Amino acid sequence: MTPNHQDERTRIRQAIDRLLSGQAIASNGSLTAAALAAEAGVHRMALMKRHVDLKNEFYERVRVETAQTPETEKRLRETVVKLKQTVADKNAEILELRQQITRLTLAGAVLTERLNDVGDRSGPADNVVRLPVP
């Protein structure tokens, strides 16, 4: 581990402690990864890629020490609820379309049968074009 990498980790740990104690000095004090990165003075992507374990530790401590759900988890949960509703709506729409296909198929069969009956009695009408039935 390089000295710079170790220095980042030390600053992140100190930032975690400051954020959880409500003594933020370099960020808005929110309990998010973005605030943690700002508080530690590291690039947010460095936190997300090189220090994933510290980010996860931060969120775990937020959950345990403050009895709060991290903001990112709240947003994900809201998204999951919306997506579940979208799936339910789409499934209902698919069911309705399948039922409509069945009704239209039956109506087409009835009309074809009636057309065949009319054609058998008096020959084809002048304004009706008979389509071959497969």
PDB file of N, CA, C and O in Angstrom, residues 11 14-30 35-36 38-41:
ATOM      1  N   ARG A  11      -7.695   9.511   6.416  1.00  0.00           N
ATOM      2  CA  ARG A  11      -8.601  10.657   6.304  1.00  0.00           C
ATOM      3  C   ARG A  11     -10.056  10.213   6.206  1.00  0.00           C
ATOM      4  O   ARG A  11     -10.951  10.848   6.785  1.00  0.00           O
ATOM      5  N   GLN A  14     -11.263   9.168   9.680  1.00  0.00           N
ATOM      6  CA  GLN A  14     -11.500  10.361  10.496  1.00  0.00           C
ATOM      7  C   GLN A  14     -12.790  11.057  10.061  1.00  0.00           C
ATOM      8  O   GLN A  14     -13.564  11.539  10.899  1.00  0.00           O
ATOM      9  N   ALA A  15     -13.021  11.102   8.769  1.00  0.00           N
ATOM     10  CA  ALA A  15     -14.241  11.729   8.244  1.00  0.00           C
ATOM     11  C   ALA A  15     -15.482  10.955   8.682  1.00  0.00           C
ATOM     12  O   ALA A  15     -16.512  11.556   9.013  1.00  0.00           O
ATOM     13  N   ILE A  16     -15.385   9.638   8.703  1.00  0.00           N
ATOM     14  CA  ILE A  16     -16.507   8.810   9.175  1.00  0.00           C
ATOM     15  C   ILE A  16     -16.849   9.199  10.604  1.00  0.00           C
ATOM     16  O   ILE A  16     -18.016   9.420  10.945  1.00  0.00           O
ATOM     17  N   ASP A  17     -15.832   9.285  11.448  1.00  0.00           N
ATOM     18  CA  ASP A  17     -16.063   9.636  12.849  1.00  0.00           C
ATOM     19  C   ASP A  17     -16.692  11.025  12.981  1.00  0.00           C
ATOM     20  O   ASP A  17     -17.621  11.224  13.768  1.00  0.00           O
ATOM     21  N   ARG A  18     -16.212  12.001  12.205  1.00  0.00           N
ATOM     22  CA  ARG A  18     -16.761  13.355  12.275  1.00  0.00           C
ATOM     23  C   ARG A  18     -18.215  13.388  11.813  1.00  0.00           C
ATOM     24  O   ARG A  18     -19.059  14.021  12.453  1.00  0.00           O
ATOM     25  N   LEU A  19     -18.507  12.711  10.708  1.00  0.00           N
ATOM     26  CA  LEU A  19     -19.878  12.714  10.198  1.00  0.00           C
ATOM     27  C   LEU A  19     -20.839  12.062  11.191  1.00  0.00           C
ATOM     28  O   LEU A  19     -21.935  12.572  11.431  1.00  0.00           O
ATOM     29  N   LEU A  20     -20.428  10.945  11.764  1.00  0.00           N
ATOM     30  CA  LEU A  20     -21.312  10.240  12.690  1.00  0.00           C
ATOM     31  C   LEU A  20     -21.489  10.991  14.005  1.00  0.00           C
ATOM     32  O   LEU A  20     -22.504  10.831  14.684  1.00  0.00           O
ATOM     33  N   SER A  21     -20.531  11.819  14.358  1.00  0.00           N
ATOM     34  CA  SER A  21     -20.666  12.606  15.587  1.00  0.00           C
ATOM     35  C   SER A  21     -21.312  13.969  15.321  1.00  0.00           C
ATOM     36  O   SER A  21     -21.494  14.765  16.242  1.00  0.00           O
ATOM     37  N   GLY A  22     -21.635  14.245  14.049  1.00  0.00           N
ATOM     38  CA  GLY A  22     -22.294  15.493  13.704  1.00  0.00           C
ATOM     39  C   GLY A  22     -21.360  16.688  13.705  1.00  0.00           C
ATOM     40  O   GLY A  22     -21.796  17.818  13.916  1.00  0.00           O
ATOM     41  N   GLN A  23     -20.073  16.469  13.499  1.00  0.00           N
ATOM     42  CA  GLN A  23     -19.084  17.544  13.541  1.00  0.00           C
ATOM     43  C   GLN A  23     -18.386  17.720  12.194  1.00  0.00           C
ATOM     44  O   GLN A  23     -17.165  17.869  12.130  1.00  0.00           O
ATOM     45  N   ALA A  24     -19.154  17.732  11.121  1.00  0.00           N
ATOM     46  CA  ALA A  24     -18.587  17.887   9.783  1.00  0.00           C
ATOM     47  C   ALA A  24     -17.941  19.253   9.635  1.00  0.00           C
ATOM     48  O   ALA A  24     -18.460  20.257  10.124  1.00  0.00           O
ATOM     49  N   ILE A  25     -16.777  19.271   8.968  1.00  0.00           N
ATOM     50  CA  ILE A  25     -16.090  20.547   8.751  1.00  0.00           C
ATOM     51  C   ILE A  25     -15.896  20.858   7.270  1.00  0.00           C
ATOM     52  O   ILE A  25     -15.697  22.011   6.922  1.00  0.00           O
ATOM     53  N   ALA A  26     -15.964  19.855   6.416  1.00  0.00           N
ATOM     54  CA  ALA A  26     -15.685  20.087   4.995  1.00  0.00           C
ATOM     55  C   ALA A  26     -16.820  19.624   4.086  1.00  0.00           C
ATOM     56  O   ALA A  26     -16.657  19.589   2.876  1.00  0.00           O
ATOM     57  N   SER A  27     -17.957  19.262   4.661  1.00  0.00           N
ATOM     58  CA  SER A  27     -19.084  18.785   3.852  1.00  0.00           C
ATOM     59  C   SER A  27     -20.379  19.313   4.456  1.00  0.00           C
ATOM     60  O   SER A  27     -20.363  20.006   5.471  1.00  0.00           O
ATOM     61  N   ASN A  28     -21.485  18.918   3.859  1.00  0.00           N
ATOM     62  CA  ASN A  28     -22.785  19.359   4.381  1.00  0.00           C
ATOM     63  C   ASN A  28     -23.243  18.514   5.569  1.00  0.00           C
ATOM     64  O   ASN A  28     -24.292  18.761   6.135  1.00  0.00           O
ATOM     65  N   GLY A  29     -22.481  17.492   5.930  1.00  0.00           N
ATOM     66  CA  GLY A  29     -22.793  16.685   7.101  1.00  0.00           C
ATOM     67  C   GLY A  29     -23.786  15.571   6.863  1.00  0.00           C
ATOM     68  O   GLY A  29     -24.136  14.847   7.795  1.00  0.00           O
ATOM     69  N   SER A  30     -24.263  15.419   5.634  1.00  0.00           N
ATOM     70  CA  SER A  30     -25.213  14.334   5.364  1.00  0.00           C
ATOM     71  C   SER A  30     -24.493  12.992   5.433  1.00  0.00           C
ATOM     72  O   SER A  30     -23.280  12.906   5.266  1.00  0.00           O
ATOM     73  N   ALA A  35     -20.858  13.007   0.748  1.00  0.00           N
ATOM     74  CA  ALA A  35     -20.439  13.830   1.882  1.00  0.00           C
ATOM     75  C   ALA A  35     -19.195  13.252   2.541  1.00  0.00           C
ATOM     76  O   ALA A  35     -18.302  13.995   2.959  1.00  0.00           O
ATOM     77  N   LEU A  36     -19.121  11.933   2.610  1.00  0.00           N
ATOM     78  CA  LEU A  36     -17.935  11.289   3.188  1.00  0.00           C
ATOM     79  C   LEU A  36     -16.695  11.619   2.369  1.00  0.00           C
ATOM     80  O   LEU A  36     -15.647  11.964   2.928  1.00  0.00           O
ATOM     81  N   ALA A  38     -16.229  14.211   0.388  1.00  0.00           N
ATOM     82  CA  ALA A  38     -15.918  15.627   0.563  1.00  0.00           C
ATOM     83  C   ALA A  38     -15.282  15.881   1.923  1.00  0.00           C
ATOM     84  O   ALA A  38     -14.308  16.624   2.044  1.00  0.00           O
ATOM     85  N   GLU A  39     -15.817  15.253   2.936  1.00  0.00           N
ATOM     86  CA  GLU A  39     -15.296  15.422   4.294  1.00  0.00           C
ATOM     87  C   GLU A  39     -13.864  14.913   4.406  1.00  0.00           C
ATOM     88  O   GLU A  39     -13.033  15.493   5.110  1.00  0.00           O
ATOM     89  N   ALA A  40     -13.561  13.816   3.701  1.00  0.00           N
ATOM     90  CA  ALA A  40     -12.222  13.224   3.755  1.00  0.00           C
ATOM     91  C   ALA A  40     -11.253  13.911   2.795  1.00  0.00           C
ATOM     92  O   ALA A  40     -10.042  13.686   2.879  1.00  0.00           O
ATOM     93  N   GLY A  41     -11.786  14.707   1.876  1.00  0.00           N
ATOM     94  CA  GLY A  41     -10.928  15.365   0.901  1.00  0.00           C
ATOM     95  C   GLY A  41     -10.387  14.417  -0.156  1.00  0.00           C
ATOM     96  O   GLY A  41      -9.297  14.600  -0.677  1.00  0.00           O
TER      97      GLY A  41
END
